GROMACS .gro file of C-alpha atoms in nm:
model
  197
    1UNK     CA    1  -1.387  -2.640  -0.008
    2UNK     CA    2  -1.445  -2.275   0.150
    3UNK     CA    3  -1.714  -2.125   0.180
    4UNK     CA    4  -1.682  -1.716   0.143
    5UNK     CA    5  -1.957  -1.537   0.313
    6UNK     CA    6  -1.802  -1.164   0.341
    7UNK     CA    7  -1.679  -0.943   0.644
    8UNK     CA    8  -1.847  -0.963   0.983
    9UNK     CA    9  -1.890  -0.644   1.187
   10UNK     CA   10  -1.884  -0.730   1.526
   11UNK     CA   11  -1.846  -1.061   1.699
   12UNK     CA   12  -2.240  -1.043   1.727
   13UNK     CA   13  -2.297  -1.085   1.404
   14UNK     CA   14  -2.218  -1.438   1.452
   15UNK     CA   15  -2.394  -1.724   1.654
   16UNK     CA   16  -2.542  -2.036   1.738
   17UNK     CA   17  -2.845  -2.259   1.814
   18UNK     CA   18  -2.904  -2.614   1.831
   19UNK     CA   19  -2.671  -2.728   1.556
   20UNK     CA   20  -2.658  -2.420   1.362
   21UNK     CA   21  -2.443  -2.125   1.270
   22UNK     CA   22  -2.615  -1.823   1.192
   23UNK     CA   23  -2.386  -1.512   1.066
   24UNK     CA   24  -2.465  -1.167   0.903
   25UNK     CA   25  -2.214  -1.037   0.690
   26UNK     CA   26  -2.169  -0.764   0.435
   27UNK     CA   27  -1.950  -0.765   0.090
   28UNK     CA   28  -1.844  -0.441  -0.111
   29UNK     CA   29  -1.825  -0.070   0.030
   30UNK     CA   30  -2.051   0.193   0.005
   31UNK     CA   31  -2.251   0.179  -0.346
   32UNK     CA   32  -2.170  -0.178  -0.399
   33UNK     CA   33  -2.230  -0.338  -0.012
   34UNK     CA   34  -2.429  -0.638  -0.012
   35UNK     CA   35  -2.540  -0.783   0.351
   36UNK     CA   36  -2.701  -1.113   0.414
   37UNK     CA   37  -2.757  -1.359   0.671
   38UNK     CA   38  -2.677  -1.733   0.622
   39UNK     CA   39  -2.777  -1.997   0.842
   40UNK     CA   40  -2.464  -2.282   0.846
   41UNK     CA   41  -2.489  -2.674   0.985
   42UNK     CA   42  -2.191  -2.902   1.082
   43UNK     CA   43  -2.199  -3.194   0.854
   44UNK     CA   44  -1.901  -3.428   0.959
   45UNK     CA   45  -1.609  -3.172   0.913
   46UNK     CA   46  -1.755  -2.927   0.661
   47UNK     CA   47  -2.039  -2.636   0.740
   48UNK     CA   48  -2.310  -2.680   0.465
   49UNK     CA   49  -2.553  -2.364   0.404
   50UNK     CA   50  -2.917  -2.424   0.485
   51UNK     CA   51  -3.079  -2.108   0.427
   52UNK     CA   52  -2.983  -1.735   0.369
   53UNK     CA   53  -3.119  -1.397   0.336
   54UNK     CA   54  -2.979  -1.200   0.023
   55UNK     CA   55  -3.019  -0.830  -0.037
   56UNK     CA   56  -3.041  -0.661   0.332
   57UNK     CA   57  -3.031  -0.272   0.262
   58UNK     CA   58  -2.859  -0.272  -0.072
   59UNK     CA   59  -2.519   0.016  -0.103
   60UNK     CA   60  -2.583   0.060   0.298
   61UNK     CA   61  -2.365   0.005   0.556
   62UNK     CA   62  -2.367  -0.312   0.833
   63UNK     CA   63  -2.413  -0.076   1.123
   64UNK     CA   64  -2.528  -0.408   1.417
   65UNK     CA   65  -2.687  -0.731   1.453
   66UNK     CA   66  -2.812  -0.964   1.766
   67UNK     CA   67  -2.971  -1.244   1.752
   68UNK     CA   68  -3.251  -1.366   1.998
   69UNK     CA   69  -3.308  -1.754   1.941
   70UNK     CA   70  -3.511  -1.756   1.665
   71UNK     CA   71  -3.458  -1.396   1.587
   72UNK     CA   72  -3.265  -1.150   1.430
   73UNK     CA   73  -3.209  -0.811   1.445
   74UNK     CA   74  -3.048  -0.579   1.222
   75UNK     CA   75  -2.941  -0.255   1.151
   76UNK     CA   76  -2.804  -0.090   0.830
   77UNK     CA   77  -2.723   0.270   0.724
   78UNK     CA   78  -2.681   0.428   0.396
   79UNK     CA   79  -2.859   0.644   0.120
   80UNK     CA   80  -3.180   0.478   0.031
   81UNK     CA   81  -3.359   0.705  -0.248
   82UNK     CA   82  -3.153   0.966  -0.138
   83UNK     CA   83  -3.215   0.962   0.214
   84UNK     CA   84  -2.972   0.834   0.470
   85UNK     CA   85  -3.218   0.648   0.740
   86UNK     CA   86  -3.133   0.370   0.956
   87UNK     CA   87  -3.340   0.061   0.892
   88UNK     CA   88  -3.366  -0.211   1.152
   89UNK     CA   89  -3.485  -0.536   1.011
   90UNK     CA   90  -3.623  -0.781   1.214
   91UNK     CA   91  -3.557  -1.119   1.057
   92UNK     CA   92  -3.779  -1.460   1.168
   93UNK     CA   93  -3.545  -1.765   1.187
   94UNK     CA   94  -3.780  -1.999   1.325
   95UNK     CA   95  -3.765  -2.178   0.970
   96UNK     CA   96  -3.369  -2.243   0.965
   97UNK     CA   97  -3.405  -2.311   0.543
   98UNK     CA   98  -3.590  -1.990   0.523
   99UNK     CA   99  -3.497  -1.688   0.707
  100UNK     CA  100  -3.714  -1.394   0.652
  101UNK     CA  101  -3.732  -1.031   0.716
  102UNK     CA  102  -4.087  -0.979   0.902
  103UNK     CA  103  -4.026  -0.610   0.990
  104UNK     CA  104  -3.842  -0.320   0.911
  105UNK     CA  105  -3.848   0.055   1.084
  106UNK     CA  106  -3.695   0.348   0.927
  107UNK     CA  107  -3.550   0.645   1.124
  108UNK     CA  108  -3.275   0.880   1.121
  109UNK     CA  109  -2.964   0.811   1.237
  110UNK     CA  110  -2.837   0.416   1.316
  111UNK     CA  111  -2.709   0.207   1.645
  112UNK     CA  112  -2.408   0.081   1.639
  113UNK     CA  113  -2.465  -0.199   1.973
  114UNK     CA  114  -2.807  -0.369   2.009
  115UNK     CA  115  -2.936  -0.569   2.331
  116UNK     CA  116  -3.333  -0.693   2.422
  117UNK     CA  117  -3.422  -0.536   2.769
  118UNK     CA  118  -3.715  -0.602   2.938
  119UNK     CA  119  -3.861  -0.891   2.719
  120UNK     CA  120  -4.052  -0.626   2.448
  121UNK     CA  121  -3.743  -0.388   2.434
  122UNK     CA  122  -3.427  -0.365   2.197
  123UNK     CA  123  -3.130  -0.110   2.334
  124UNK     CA  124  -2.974   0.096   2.056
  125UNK     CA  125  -2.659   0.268   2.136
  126UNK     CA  126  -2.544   0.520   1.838
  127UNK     CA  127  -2.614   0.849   1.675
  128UNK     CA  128  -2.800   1.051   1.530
  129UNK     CA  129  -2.781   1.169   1.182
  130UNK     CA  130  -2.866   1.411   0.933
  131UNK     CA  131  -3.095   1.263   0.681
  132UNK     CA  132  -3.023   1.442   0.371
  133UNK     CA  133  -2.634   1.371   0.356
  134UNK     CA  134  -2.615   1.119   0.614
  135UNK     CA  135  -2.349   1.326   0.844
  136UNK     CA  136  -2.311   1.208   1.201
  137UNK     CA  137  -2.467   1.374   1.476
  138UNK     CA  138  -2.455   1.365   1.847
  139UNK     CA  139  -2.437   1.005   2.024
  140UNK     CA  140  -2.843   0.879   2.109
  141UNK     CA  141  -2.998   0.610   2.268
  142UNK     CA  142  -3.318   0.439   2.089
  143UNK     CA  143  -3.568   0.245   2.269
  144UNK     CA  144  -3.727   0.030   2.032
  145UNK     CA  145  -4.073  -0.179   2.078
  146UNK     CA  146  -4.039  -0.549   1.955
  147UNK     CA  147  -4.317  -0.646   2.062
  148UNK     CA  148  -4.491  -0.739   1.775
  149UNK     CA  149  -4.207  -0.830   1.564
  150UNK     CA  150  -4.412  -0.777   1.221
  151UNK     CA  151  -4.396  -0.385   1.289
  152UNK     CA  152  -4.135  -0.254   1.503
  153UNK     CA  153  -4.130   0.088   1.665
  154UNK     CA  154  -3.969   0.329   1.816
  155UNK     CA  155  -4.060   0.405   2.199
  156UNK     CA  156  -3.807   0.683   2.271
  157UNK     CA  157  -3.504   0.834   2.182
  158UNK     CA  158  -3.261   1.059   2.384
  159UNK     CA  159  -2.953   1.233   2.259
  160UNK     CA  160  -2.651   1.344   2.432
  161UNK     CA  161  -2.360   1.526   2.317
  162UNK     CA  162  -2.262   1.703   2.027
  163UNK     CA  163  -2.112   1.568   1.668
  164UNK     CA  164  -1.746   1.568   1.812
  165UNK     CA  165  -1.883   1.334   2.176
  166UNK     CA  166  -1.783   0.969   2.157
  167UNK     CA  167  -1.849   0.701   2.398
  168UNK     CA  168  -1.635   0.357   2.394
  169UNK     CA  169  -1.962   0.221   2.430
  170UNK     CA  170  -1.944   0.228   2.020
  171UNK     CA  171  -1.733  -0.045   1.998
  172UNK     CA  172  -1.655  -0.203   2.298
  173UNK     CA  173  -1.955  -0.389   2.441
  174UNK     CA  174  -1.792  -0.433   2.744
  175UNK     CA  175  -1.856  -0.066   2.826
  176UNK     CA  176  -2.200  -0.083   2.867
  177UNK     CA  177  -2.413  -0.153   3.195
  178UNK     CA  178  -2.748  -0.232   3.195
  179UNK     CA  179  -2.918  -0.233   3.550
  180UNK     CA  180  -3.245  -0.435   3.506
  181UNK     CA  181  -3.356  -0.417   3.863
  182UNK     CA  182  -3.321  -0.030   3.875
  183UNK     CA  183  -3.425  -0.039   3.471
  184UNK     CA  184  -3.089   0.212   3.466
  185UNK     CA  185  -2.856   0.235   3.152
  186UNK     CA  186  -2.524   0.330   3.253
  187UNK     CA  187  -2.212   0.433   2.957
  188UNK     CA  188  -1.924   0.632   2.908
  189UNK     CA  189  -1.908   0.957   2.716
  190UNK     CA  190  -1.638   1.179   2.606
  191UNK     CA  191  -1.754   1.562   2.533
  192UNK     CA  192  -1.549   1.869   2.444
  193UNK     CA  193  -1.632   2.200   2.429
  194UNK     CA  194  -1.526   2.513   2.267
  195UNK     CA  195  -1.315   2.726   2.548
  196UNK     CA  196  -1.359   3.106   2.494
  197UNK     CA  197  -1.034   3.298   2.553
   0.00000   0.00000   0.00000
């Protein structure tokens, strides 16, 4: 039979290590999204779950994922008590039967494109938003600290832009450049700007 896990929002919500699957997906819209992560293994012809983590961020938004070996990271977006903050989970996978969120940081605003930098460093690439009705500001880079996975923090944050700026960077990984050598972060950005005539 099939298995039905929900909709995945960007190719890296899915991957694999040693002979498992490991995919985070999200059901529903809005009030009633769901997103959890399940951990799959090939058994002859058929993928059998192992483990899974129910309940990420009830009624929010899949915003990004990566996975690290045996980590995960994700991020979500959406009205929690009211106020619309971006939580990243970080999830331990070291036990493939029982994944399990260690961390979680709440800020403003979400990423939409993840990547580790620098061994102790996740890349977020989104925006910033307002927290009481959750409308999209201007595009923002978030440095986040990983180094101790339990508590995750933020480093630093720079924004760029205005509401109406957009970057392919959003949804096209292939867009970004990441220098390690010269530690530079290099994307595209579209701005406009009211003419006066």
């Amino acid at each position: 039979g099939f298995i039905t896990l929900g909709n995945m929002k960007e190719p890296f919500s899915l991957d694999e290590q040693d002979s498992y699957l490991r995919i985070v997906t999200q059901r529903g819209w809005r009030a009633e999204a769901e997103s959890a992560l399940y951990v799959l293994d090939q058994v002859g012809e058929k993928l059998t779950p192992v483990g899974q983590l129910d309940g990420l961020a009830p009624a929010e938004q899949l915003y990004s994922v990566r996975f690290m070996g045996d980590r995960a990271f994700v991020v979500t977006f959406g009205p929690d008590g009211g106020w619309w903050i971006d939580p990243l989970f970080t999830i331990d996978l070291s036990n493939p039967a029982e994944p399990r969120v260690e961390g979680e940081l709440e800020i403003p605003g979400f990423s939409n494109y993840l990547q580790m930098i620098d061994g102790q460093f996740l890349l977020g690439l989104g925006r910033d938003a307002d927290e009481t009705n959750g409308r999209q500001l201007g595009p923002q880079v978030s440095l986040f600290d990983v180094s101790d996975f339990d508590d995750p923090l933020l480093a630093d944050r720079v924004s760029f832009g205005e509401a109406s700026s957009w970057s392919e960077a959003f949804f096209n990984h292939h867009a970004i450049s990441y220098f390690p050598d010269q530690h530079v972060l290099a994307i595209p950005l579209d701005t406009w700007a009211p003419v006066a005539v």
